[in-house]
Amino acid sequence: MSESLARVVYVEDEPDIQAIVRIALEAIGGMKVTVFSSGQEAIARAAEAQPQLLVLDVMMPGLDGPGTLRLLREQSALRDVPVIFMTAKAQPQEIAALQQQGAIAVISKPFDPMDLAAELRQHWRTWQIANAGQR
Amino acid sequence: MKSGAMTPEQQLQQFREQFARQLPDRCNQLGESYARASAGDASARTELQRALHSLVGAGGTFGFPQISQLARQLEQQVREGLLPSALEFQAQLRGMVQLVQLPRPAAAVAPTATTLHPLPRELVYLAMEGAHSHELLDQLQKFQLKVHLAADAAGLQSLINERQEQSCLVIVDCQAKLPFDCPLFSAESAVDWQRHVLLLMSTRRDFTMRLQAAKLGARAVLAKPLNLPELLEVLERPEFDQQAAPYRVLVVDDDLSVASYHAAVLRSAGMKVEICSDVLRVDIVVQDFAPELILLDLYMPGWDGPDIARALRMDNQSLGVPLVFLSSEANRAVQLGAMRDGGDDFLVKPIQPQHLIESVQIRARRYRELRNAMLTDPLTHVLNRRALMLGVEREFARARRLNAPLSAAVIDIDRFKQVNDSQGHQVGDTVLKGLTQLLRQRLRKSDLIGRLGGEEFLVVLPETDLTTAWALLDDIREQFSNFDFIGVSGRLHVTFSAGISQWREQSATLWLAEMDERLYAAKSAGRNRIVGRGDDTPI
């Protein structure tokens, strides 16, 4: 229970957003972030990073966020790792659909880099508390 | 990577600048995709939609929320198959490019002071009938305001035109007679005074004069000779503050998808939104986030909105925060019941995004005004002692959560009693205002500035370590000591001393006591210095 969020795998195709999320989580949030630029790359190597949380961009060329998630879930090491989607879509149906894929939260872009780490931590903690009873 | 030596803020700032530099290229590419898409190329259309979509995500993240808004509108039109006309599209792109070209503060000496500044950075000054104010210009420049002098009305017009779409701050020095005969201020004027901030300066300031000034489109009439604190005070009015901090809104709803949607709508208007889906955590989030408005679902499992409203109102701290219910409940009696329990407004779902944004903005603004009046010192407009202490506790929590350094300084004006005794209270007040305005200019929005009492102030600098805090304060000290005040017998120079400390998880009282001790060390070492260690060495 006292475990804190330290290792995050992040999948995003846009280099500028990658860079800013890296600062937001590493320099500001003090986490270790392993970044992959495509779903395929993440599927091949995400498990090595032993993530406590997966953060996936939704709209990526080729394999999109939900598709990546389905394939990551096939790996036993990643089956139970909570996932958060990041998206610039704002329609409630779209957000609801993403949550039905099993995301614990959906973070809208644009986001405030100064607050991103705290936001992820909060969602992660909420998820941990909610899941504590089931273990 | 060389980023190791930079603070996160500096790194972010670098990326912001890079984004701003690359935006014109990005817009050119958008223009090309648009041209091909409107010629019927389906893949160009997909490309266009994708590029706009990524701009929606990137704009606000890099500090330009309006770009996200513009891009979102365009993206929606493209998705719905309604390509805007070429002219319209180009105009939107130009609008985006201009948004990033607004003058952003140049990097100042201290890395922590590079972000948001409350005042415009440039002003245009026109003296009618050969009036002079060279002293004033000197002083304005010390406040890092860039001044452009216009020789006559035509010069003023061309200076404004050079700045194209940008909003200018214009001061017209006009003696006792307002320039009604000058075509620049007539109804057919080539300058649109709605878009710029016009301030008139006159030896007369009676009501008739102000009425006439209002007719000319001026926002204020300044006394002549102008005193700097008065000008700065006018400029600090919220209507001139184009970069005011975003409203903080808390959305309480057990349905995360609904909450996320409302949050997304409010964020698209530049507000800062936090979601709480667990009723039992509401009060923690309220304390931590200090929302300026709470949007509350009427029915939640176990607890209803009115219960939560009453429970929140029991706590003194959240007494005044507007509570707005949001529900599909259309029964007027139920709505009124909810309002009786402490709600301020009742919005019925589904609600138009624009309607939600406006309802929230109006209430949050009123609350902010009221709160400002309650929590600020009437003379200097910085936080009063009570607000300051609340803020310090909040920063403690934040520093713990983010595991970030937190520094603060107690600042005391040197020999202030002598100034007051020899120069009179008016001059003394001007000195106090001058110091607070300088602090506001140099510190970030997220820093706290407050008056502890008399001539003693406290500044709190989140995410700043002792060394950085010392360098920043020392630079401000130097700047302040060069500042010319006008005393009863000419120029007057005033200095301050400060004791600074980095927080080590001690209580607020002990922390302040430590700063006081260091302030005392600074005073005994000869004043006009900053001390950040137990002995009288700086740090």
XYZ file of C-alpha atoms in Angstrom:
674
model
C 0.000 0.000 0.000
C 2.884 2.306 0.774
C 4.253 1.791 -2.733
C 4.461 5.052 -4.656
C 4.303 5.740 -8.360
C 7.839 5.694 -9.746
C 7.890 3.843 -13.100
C 5.744 4.886 -16.011
C 5.644 3.663 -19.588
C 4.480 6.320 -22.012
C 3.538 5.769 -25.638
C 3.263 8.840 -27.879
C 4.190 9.459 -31.506
C 4.726 13.222 -31.367
C 8.265 14.173 -30.326
C 7.377 17.590 -28.889
C 4.687 16.185 -26.612
C 7.036 13.326 -25.656
C 9.645 15.827 -24.546
C 7.271 17.907 -22.493
C 5.736 14.869 -20.779
C 9.223 13.642 -19.962
C 9.990 16.904 -18.176
C 6.595 16.953 -16.502
C 7.040 13.453 -15.096
C 10.785 13.144 -14.618
C 11.997 16.613 -13.682
C 8.843 17.804 -11.958
C 7.290 14.535 -10.806
C 10.477 12.633 -9.984
C 9.332 9.495 -11.837
C 11.214 7.324 -14.262
C 9.566 7.394 -17.668
C 10.217 4.958 -20.498
C 8.973 6.489 -23.729
C 7.997 4.555 -26.856
C 7.150 6.282 -30.128
C 4.744 3.651 -31.400
C 2.431 0.936 -30.176
C 4.561 -1.757 -31.822
C 7.661 -0.613 -29.986
C 5.788 -0.596 -26.692
C 4.446 -4.106 -27.251
C 7.958 -5.382 -27.862
C 9.639 -3.696 -24.910
C 7.248 -2.188 -22.352
C 7.374 -5.184 -19.995
C 11.141 -4.718 -19.503
C 10.466 -1.398 -17.787
C 8.212 -3.054 -15.188
C 5.790 -0.140 -15.303
C 3.381 0.630 -12.495
C 1.319 2.709 -14.897
C 0.841 2.830 -18.671
C 0.073 6.154 -20.306
C -1.083 5.874 -23.902
C -1.790 8.496 -26.493
C -5.047 7.629 -28.232
C -4.503 8.846 -31.748
C -1.334 7.418 -33.243
C -0.679 6.486 -36.866
C -0.969 2.735 -37.421
C -1.673 1.075 -34.113
C -3.731 3.482 -32.005
C -3.884 3.689 -28.192
C -6.808 1.287 -27.605
C -5.301 -1.210 -30.080
C -1.961 -1.020 -28.305
C -3.677 -1.596 -24.983
C -5.440 -4.752 -26.224
C -2.118 -6.224 -27.324
C -0.295 -5.175 -24.146
C -2.983 -6.897 -22.100
C -2.036 -10.212 -23.757
C 1.259 -10.141 -21.863
C 0.933 -11.538 -18.355
C 3.365 -8.978 -16.899
C 1.192 -6.135 -18.151
C -2.251 -7.615 -17.691
C -3.044 -5.803 -14.455
C -1.087 -2.596 -14.890
C -3.502 0.381 -14.797
C -3.687 2.517 -17.905
C -4.437 6.168 -18.551
C -5.278 7.500 -21.989
C -4.285 10.936 -23.199
C -6.392 12.510 -25.885
C -7.320 15.789 -27.470
C -10.857 14.529 -28.011
C -13.369 16.133 -25.762
C -16.697 14.554 -26.649
C -18.257 12.707 -23.697
C -19.055 9.634 -25.845
C -15.419 9.443 -26.867
C -14.214 9.723 -23.292
C -16.768 7.180 -22.086
C -15.720 4.774 -24.860
C -12.093 5.074 -23.793
C -12.995 4.333 -20.211
C -14.825 1.227 -21.342
C -11.542 -0.044 -22.736
C -10.404 -0.333 -19.134
C -8.629 2.992 -18.580
C -8.630 4.265 -15.005
C -8.692 7.824 -16.318
C -8.615 9.878 -19.465
C -6.477 12.974 -19.470
C -7.397 15.628 -21.993
C -4.884 17.462 -24.059
C -3.946 20.196 -23.726
C -2.710 19.551 -20.221
C -0.709 21.682 -17.822
C 2.808 20.199 -17.641
C 3.295 21.588 -14.138
C 0.379 19.508 -12.859
C 0.587 16.355 -14.930
C 2.605 14.292 -12.458
C 0.318 15.178 -9.571
C -2.695 14.308 -11.688
C -1.298 10.903 -12.644
C -0.388 10.217 -9.021
C -3.876 11.085 -7.887
C -5.534 8.748 -10.400
C -3.069 6.039 -9.586
C -3.644 6.350 -5.855
C -7.411 6.302 -6.305
C -7.074 3.153 -8.391
C -4.825 1.561 -5.770
C -7.284 2.262 -2.996
C -10.178 0.955 -5.062
C -8.245 -2.232 -5.815
C -6.827 -2.793 -2.360
C -9.824 -4.868 -1.293
C -9.546 -7.266 -4.166
C -6.096 -8.552 -3.366
C 21.731 16.079 -22.564
C 22.482 19.548 -21.335
C 19.077 19.799 -19.671
C 20.600 18.534 -16.431
C 21.625 22.003 -15.357
C 18.261 23.596 -16.060
C 15.242 23.772 -13.805
C 12.064 22.152 -15.101
C 10.592 25.630 -15.608
C 13.498 26.588 -17.830
C 13.192 23.398 -19.798
C 9.479 23.939 -20.258
C 10.120 27.509 -21.292
C 12.579 26.261 -23.903
C 10.013 23.913 -25.345
C 7.426 26.685 -25.364
C 9.780 28.891 -27.316
C 10.571 26.085 -29.702
C 6.889 25.417 -30.236
C 6.303 29.132 -30.888
C 9.193 29.251 -33.371
C 7.951 26.227 -35.268
C 4.325 27.266 -35.372
C 4.577 29.343 -38.572
C 6.004 26.280 -40.375
C 3.307 24.092 -38.958
C 0.700 26.579 -40.162
C 2.238 26.650 -43.644
C 1.929 22.888 -43.809
C -1.658 23.138 -42.636
C -2.267 25.636 -45.435
C -0.859 23.222 -48.004
C -2.915 20.296 -46.723
C -5.940 22.548 -46.767
C -5.324 23.540 -50.384
C -5.025 19.910 -51.470
C -7.991 18.857 -49.364
C -10.222 21.528 -50.801
C -9.190 20.326 -54.278
C -10.743 16.996 -53.332
C -7.704 15.028 -52.132
C -9.067 12.700 -49.447
C -5.714 11.750 -47.928
C -4.803 15.429 -47.568
C -8.021 15.865 -45.683
C -7.125 13.104 -43.228
C -3.689 14.645 -42.914
C -5.223 18.052 -42.226
C -7.535 16.676 -39.584
C -4.690 14.830 -37.889
C -2.418 17.856 -37.883
C -5.173 20.033 -36.429
C -5.897 17.395 -33.828
C -2.315 17.304 -32.693
C -2.307 21.086 -32.502
C -5.344 20.893 -30.200
C -3.270 18.785 -27.847
C -0.051 20.704 -28.201
C -1.218 24.356 -28.071
C -2.450 24.540 -24.501
C 0.214 22.157 -23.285
C 2.845 24.580 -24.511
C 1.082 27.473 -22.841
C -1.159 28.726 -25.631
C -4.697 27.606 -24.770
C -6.259 29.840 -27.432
C -4.404 27.895 -30.113
C -6.041 24.724 -28.868
C -9.398 26.453 -29.066
C -8.885 27.689 -32.617
C -7.516 24.325 -33.736
C -10.421 22.492 -32.148
C -12.947 24.610 -34.048
C -11.129 23.995 -37.325
C -10.757 20.285 -36.617
C -14.447 19.960 -35.980
C -15.328 21.734 -39.205
C -12.996 19.498 -41.188
C -14.338 16.370 -39.518
C -17.894 17.357 -40.285
C -16.918 17.816 -43.901
C -17.309 21.580 -43.817
C -14.046 23.030 -45.021
C -13.986 26.727 -44.223
C -13.341 29.121 -47.085
C -9.702 29.650 -47.986
C -9.795 33.220 -46.719
C -11.296 32.208 -43.431
C -8.830 29.366 -42.994
C -5.868 31.613 -43.705
C -7.208 34.182 -41.249
C -7.454 31.526 -38.539
C -3.895 30.382 -39.205
C -2.635 33.954 -39.050
C -4.510 34.342 -35.785
C -2.639 31.365 -34.348
C 0.740 32.643 -35.446
C 0.004 36.020 -33.904
C -0.938 34.408 -30.620
C 2.580 33.116 -30.176
C 4.143 36.365 -31.293
C 2.654 38.383 -28.458
C 5.557 39.721 -26.492
C 6.583 37.206 -23.910
C 8.791 38.298 -21.053
C 12.454 38.027 -21.879
C 14.548 35.934 -19.563
C 15.340 38.071 -16.536
C 18.361 37.714 -14.305
C 16.834 35.115 -12.067
C 15.515 31.984 -13.724
C 12.474 31.913 -11.491
C 11.226 35.261 -12.685
C 10.815 34.358 -16.334
C 7.213 33.286 -16.468
C 4.056 35.312 -16.214
C 4.187 39.040 -15.687
C 1.028 40.918 -14.977
C 1.673 44.073 -16.959
C 1.955 44.845 -20.649
C 5.583 45.102 -21.630
C 5.436 48.039 -23.991
C 3.732 51.365 -23.984
C 3.380 54.220 -26.402
C 3.573 57.724 -25.005
C 2.377 60.898 -26.658
C 2.801 64.316 -25.104
C 0.380 66.897 -26.525
C 1.447 70.526 -26.542
C 5.031 69.732 -25.701
C 4.450 68.412 -22.210
C 7.462 66.592 -20.805
C 7.835 63.631 -18.548
C 11.360 62.418 -18.917
C 11.629 61.440 -15.292
C 8.606 59.281 -15.675
C 10.076 57.537 -18.683
C 13.182 56.678 -16.691
C 11.103 55.188 -13.963
C 8.901 53.213 -16.303
C 11.962 51.662 -17.821
C 13.147 50.620 -14.409
C 9.921 48.693 -14.124
C 10.888 46.890 -17.311
C 8.252 48.652 -19.346
C 9.492 49.514 -22.791
C 8.446 53.025 -23.740
C 8.044 54.340 -27.295
C 7.755 58.093 -27.597
C 5.441 59.549 -30.216
C 6.249 63.046 -31.409
C 2.709 63.824 -32.575
C -0.627 62.236 -33.382
C 0.630 60.891 -36.708
C 3.631 59.345 -34.969
C 1.343 57.728 -32.426
C -0.790 56.273 -35.162
C 2.166 54.775 -36.991
C 3.592 53.310 -33.772
C 0.260 51.630 -33.138
C 0.024 50.418 -36.728
C 3.506 48.945 -36.545
C 2.223 46.698 -33.792
C -0.513 45.442 -36.097
C -2.964 43.170 -34.349
C -1.355 43.577 -30.964
C -3.132 45.482 -28.235
C -1.170 48.604 -27.250
C -1.020 50.524 -24.048
C -1.192 54.210 -24.937
C -0.732 57.159 -22.616
C -1.644 60.584 -23.938
C -0.416 63.489 -21.878
C -2.892 66.278 -22.585
C -2.605 69.108 -20.048
C -5.967 70.604 -19.152
C -7.773 70.206 -22.474
C -8.746 66.901 -23.973
C -7.861 66.436 -27.651
C -11.392 66.482 -29.058
C -10.230 68.204 -32.222
C -7.614 65.575 -32.976
C -8.844 63.238 -35.743
C -7.109 60.305 -34.055
C -9.742 60.326 -31.344
C -12.759 61.092 -33.526
C -15.433 58.558 -34.397
C -13.809 58.068 -37.809
C -10.403 57.440 -36.263
C -8.109 55.002 -38.040
C -7.324 53.500 -34.650
C -9.829 51.176 -33.041
C -9.691 52.261 -29.392
C -11.732 49.272 -28.279
C -8.728 47.116 -28.973
C -6.105 49.221 -27.241
C -5.796 50.547 -23.755
C -5.932 54.340 -23.822
C -5.031 56.284 -20.712
C -5.204 60.071 -20.611
C -3.104 62.214 -18.367
C -4.430 65.571 -17.322
C -4.108 68.246 -14.695
C -7.885 68.100 -14.295
C -9.666 65.021 -13.081
C -13.195 66.097 -12.223
C -16.211 64.087 -13.280
C -16.910 66.137 -16.418
C -13.372 65.485 -17.493
C -13.717 61.772 -16.873
C -16.996 61.715 -18.828
C -15.285 63.378 -21.763
C -12.376 60.997 -21.490
C -14.754 58.048 -21.520
C -16.301 59.456 -24.693
C -12.877 59.443 -26.292
C -12.546 55.774 -25.410
C -10.073 56.216 -22.545
C -10.034 53.703 -19.704
C -8.690 56.054 -17.064
C -7.587 59.640 -16.449
C -4.288 59.851 -14.622
C -3.254 62.803 -12.530
C -0.512 65.042 -13.781
C 2.299 65.039 -12.803
C 2.024 61.306 -13.022
C 3.163 59.246 -10.150
C 4.347 55.790 -10.945
C 2.513 53.821 -8.269
C -0.757 55.293 -9.514
C -0.060 54.248 -13.091
C 0.977 50.767 -12.022
C -2.126 50.472 -9.923
C -4.327 51.345 -12.887
C -2.500 48.810 -15.018
C -3.021 46.124 -12.417
C -6.783 46.308 -12.729
C -8.062 42.924 -13.774
C -9.352 44.231 -17.111
C -5.802 45.038 -18.206
C -4.426 41.824 -16.904
C -4.541 39.724 -20.025
C -2.698 36.860 -18.436
C -4.717 36.542 -15.251
C -4.371 33.168 -13.585
C -6.915 30.662 -14.892
C -10.009 29.999 -12.786
C -9.736 26.857 -10.687
C -12.840 24.685 -10.893
C -13.536 21.459 -9.033
C -15.950 19.008 -10.655
C -17.565 16.565 -8.231
C -19.360 13.738 -9.987
C -19.323 9.986 -9.411
C -19.606 9.405 -13.153
C -16.072 9.913 -14.416
C -17.025 10.163 -18.063
C -19.479 12.983 -17.370
C -16.957 14.696 -15.122
C -14.227 14.341 -17.752
C -16.489 15.871 -20.344
C -17.354 18.912 -18.239
C -13.713 19.218 -17.282
C -12.705 19.143 -20.944
C -15.242 21.854 -21.818
C -14.000 24.123 -19.034
C -10.357 23.432 -19.839
C -10.981 24.357 -23.451
C -11.811 27.842 -22.140
C -8.464 27.956 -20.352
C -9.689 27.045 -16.872
C -7.861 24.748 -14.527
C -10.043 21.815 -13.595
C -9.737 19.030 -11.089
C -12.118 16.093 -10.862
C -13.202 14.406 -7.671
C -15.339 11.296 -8.006
C -15.043 10.180 -4.410
C -17.287 12.226 -2.129
C -15.269 11.402 0.962
C -12.206 13.032 -0.550
C -13.954 16.281 -1.528
C -12.758 18.267 1.452
C -9.145 17.186 0.983
C -9.247 18.196 -2.649
C -10.923 21.495 -1.750
C -8.165 22.314 0.721
C -5.438 21.289 -1.618
C -6.696 22.762 -4.847
C -8.504 25.821 -3.434
C -11.163 25.881 -6.160
C -12.870 29.137 -7.060
C -15.993 27.245 -7.992
C -17.328 23.763 -7.281
C -19.542 22.073 -9.830
C -21.576 19.470 -8.004
C -23.695 16.591 -9.288
C -27.081 16.558 -7.534
C -27.363 12.807 -7.038
C -24.480 10.582 -6.097
C -24.429 7.161 -4.459
C -24.785 7.539 -0.694
C -24.543 11.311 -0.631
C -26.599 13.906 -2.420
C -25.327 17.244 -3.629
C -27.178 19.213 -0.911
C -25.548 17.046 1.807
C -22.155 17.822 0.369
C -23.033 21.502 0.088
C -24.066 21.685 3.737
C -20.993 19.750 4.865
C -18.721 22.075 2.899
C -20.444 25.169 4.227
C -19.808 23.980 7.804
C -16.138 24.565 7.214
C -15.175 28.177 7.482
C -12.590 28.023 4.747
C -14.858 26.914 1.947
C -17.752 29.046 3.126
C -17.647 31.478 0.285
C -16.766 29.242 -2.648
C -19.631 29.230 -5.150
C -21.341 25.855 -5.396
C -23.143 25.174 -8.623
C -25.359 22.146 -9.009
C -25.381 20.388 -12.296
C -28.106 17.863 -12.866
C -30.724 16.638 -15.245
C -33.320 17.350 -12.551
C -35.838 19.644 -14.204
C -38.184 19.977 -11.254
C -38.033 23.603 -10.150
C -38.983 22.754 -6.534
C -36.091 20.321 -6.209
C -33.785 22.894 -7.773
C -34.836 25.561 -5.300
C -34.432 23.097 -2.426
C -30.870 22.465 -3.512
C -30.175 26.185 -3.620
C -31.554 26.597 -0.117
C -28.970 24.116 1.059
C -26.141 26.326 0.019
C -26.051 26.071 -3.745
C -25.530 29.267 -5.702
C -26.877 28.205 -9.039
C -28.533 25.288 -10.727
C -27.598 24.249 -14.224
C -29.647 21.660 -16.050
C -27.946 18.928 -18.072
C -27.460 18.604 -20.951
C -25.951 22.034 -21.134
C -24.438 23.886 -24.072
C -20.636 24.093 -23.625
C -20.687 27.870 -24.074
C -23.430 28.258 -21.489
C -21.505 26.134 -18.986
C -18.309 28.100 -19.584
C -20.015 31.460 -19.133
C -21.992 30.482 -16.039
C -18.838 29.210 -14.411
C -16.729 32.191 -15.451
C -19.186 34.777 -14.161
C -19.419 33.193 -10.722
C -15.735 32.416 -10.432
C -14.851 35.995 -11.347
C -17.214 37.451 -8.767
C -15.805 35.085 -6.142
C -12.256 36.029 -7.034
C -13.057 39.739 -6.719
C -14.740 39.257 -3.377
C -11.972 37.055 -2.094
C -9.355 39.514 -3.256
C -11.080 42.227 -1.285
C -11.221 39.981 1.772
C -7.730 38.602 1.623
C -5.624 41.512 0.458
C -4.090 44.457 2.166
C -6.032 47.571 1.106
C -2.954 49.773 0.712
C -0.607 47.536 -1.225
C -3.042 44.961 -2.684
C -0.800 42.083 -1.673
C -2.095 39.293 0.584
C -2.904 40.189 4.154
C -1.488 38.197 7.032
C -4.381 35.784 7.283
C -4.380 34.952 3.576
C -0.636 34.626 3.661
C -0.711 32.018 6.406
C -3.369 29.996 4.576
C -1.217 30.177 1.460
C 1.887 29.039 3.328
C 0.076 25.935 4.597
C -1.080 25.182 1.078
C 2.469 25.493 -0.207
C 3.675 23.137 2.532
C 1.248 20.509 1.276
C 2.261 21.080 -2.322
C 5.981 20.939 -1.590
C 5.501 17.667 0.303
C 3.457 16.160 -2.474
C 5.824 17.167 -5.248
C 8.882 16.689 -3.089
C 9.984 20.115 -4.327
C 12.026 22.792 -2.553
C 10.207 25.773 -1.059
C 11.845 29.030 -0.025
C 10.616 32.263 1.485
C 11.895 35.634 2.628
C 10.874 38.185 5.196
C 11.562 41.614 3.713
C 11.740 44.748 5.788
C 12.237 48.277 4.496
C 15.328 49.873 6.053
C 14.807 52.863 8.354
C 11.192 53.141 7.322
C 10.239 55.087 10.415
C 12.680 57.803 9.409
C 11.108 58.011 5.956
C 7.677 58.337 7.498
C 8.777 60.907 10.068
C 10.800 63.095 7.747
C 8.738 62.727 4.568
C 5.232 62.162 5.814
C 2.955 59.172 5.548
C 2.080 59.759 1.922
C 5.643 59.278 0.843
C 5.882 56.293 3.175
C 2.827 54.739 1.512
C 4.332 55.325 -1.905
C 7.460 53.472 -0.827
C 5.394 50.503 0.377
C 3.450 50.449 -2.875
C 6.595 50.805 -4.907
C 8.124 47.775 -3.223
C 5.062 45.580 -3.651
C 4.691 46.571 -7.267
C 8.302 45.762 -7.938
C 7.854 42.381 -6.254
C 4.790 41.686 -8.371
C 6.724 42.585 -11.482
C 9.636 40.364 -10.687
C 8.016 37.329 -9.106
C 5.917 34.631 -10.716
C 2.155 34.382 -10.426
C 2.564 31.227 -8.399
C 4.709 33.012 -5.805
C 2.985 34.486 -2.771
C 3.508 38.108 -1.768
C 1.991 39.408 1.428
C 2.231 42.110 4.058
C 2.972 40.832 7.521
C 2.375 44.258 9.000
C 3.918 47.732 8.959
C 6.845 47.735 6.566
C 7.382 43.972 6.753
C 6.542 41.668 3.856
C 6.758 37.955 3.182
C 7.374 36.359 -0.217
C 7.008 32.611 -0.692
C 8.683 30.964 -3.659
C 7.493 27.452 -4.486
C 9.842 25.087 -6.285
C 12.783 27.348 -5.563
C 15.863 26.458 -3.592
C 17.811 28.746 -1.281
C 20.538 29.678 -3.767
C 18.073 30.651 -6.494
C 15.906 32.530 -4.016
C 18.902 34.446 -2.731
C 20.055 35.453 -6.225
C 16.562 36.593 -7.161
C 15.980 38.572 -3.969
C 19.399 40.143 -4.155
C 18.726 41.299 -7.690
C 15.401 42.800 -6.627
C 17.134 44.460 -3.668
C 19.621 46.075 -6.023
C 16.873 47.231 -8.361
C 14.841 48.666 -5.511
C 17.786 50.587 -4.094
C 18.194 52.368 -7.450
C 14.584 53.359 -7.532
C 13.829 57.091 -7.321
C 11.054 58.080 -4.994
C 9.966 61.680 -4.936
C 10.276 62.948 -1.381
C 9.475 66.334 0.106
C 12.897 67.682 -0.749
C 13.760 65.862 -3.958
C 14.832 62.361 -4.855
C 14.821 59.746 -2.230
C 16.456 56.323 -2.196
C 15.211 53.557 0.009
C 16.625 50.076 0.630
C 15.406 46.868 2.189
C 16.896 43.917 4.036
C 15.660 40.354 4.009
C 16.140 37.041 5.745
C 15.511 34.005 3.571
C 15.174 30.341 4.337
C 14.452 27.091 2.592
C 11.717 25.066 4.243
C 12.803 21.947 6.132
C 9.348 20.709 7.123
C 9.216 22.851 10.273
C 6.019 24.616 11.333
C 5.101 27.959 9.781
C 5.805 29.730 13.068
C 9.285 28.273 13.420
C 10.023 28.923 9.780
C 9.045 32.582 10.088
C 11.076 32.878 13.275
C 14.129 31.607 11.402
C 13.623 34.193 8.663
C 13.164 36.897 11.270
C 16.459 35.930 12.878
C 18.247 36.183 9.546
C 16.537 39.473 8.815
C 17.869 40.712 12.124
C 21.358 39.491 11.136
C 21.031 41.416 7.861
C 20.047 44.569 9.734
C 22.910 44.324 12.195
C 25.373 43.658 9.370
C 24.524 47.089 7.965
C 21.154 46.720 6.163
C 20.503 46.661 2.400
C 21.383 42.977 2.174
C 19.890 39.490 2.066
C 20.883 36.842 4.568
C 20.162 33.174 4.016
C 22.216 31.573 6.752
C 22.413 31.609 10.521
C 25.503 33.837 10.611
C 25.678 37.093 8.711
C 27.124 35.619 5.486
C 24.715 35.644 2.564
C 24.309 31.901 1.904
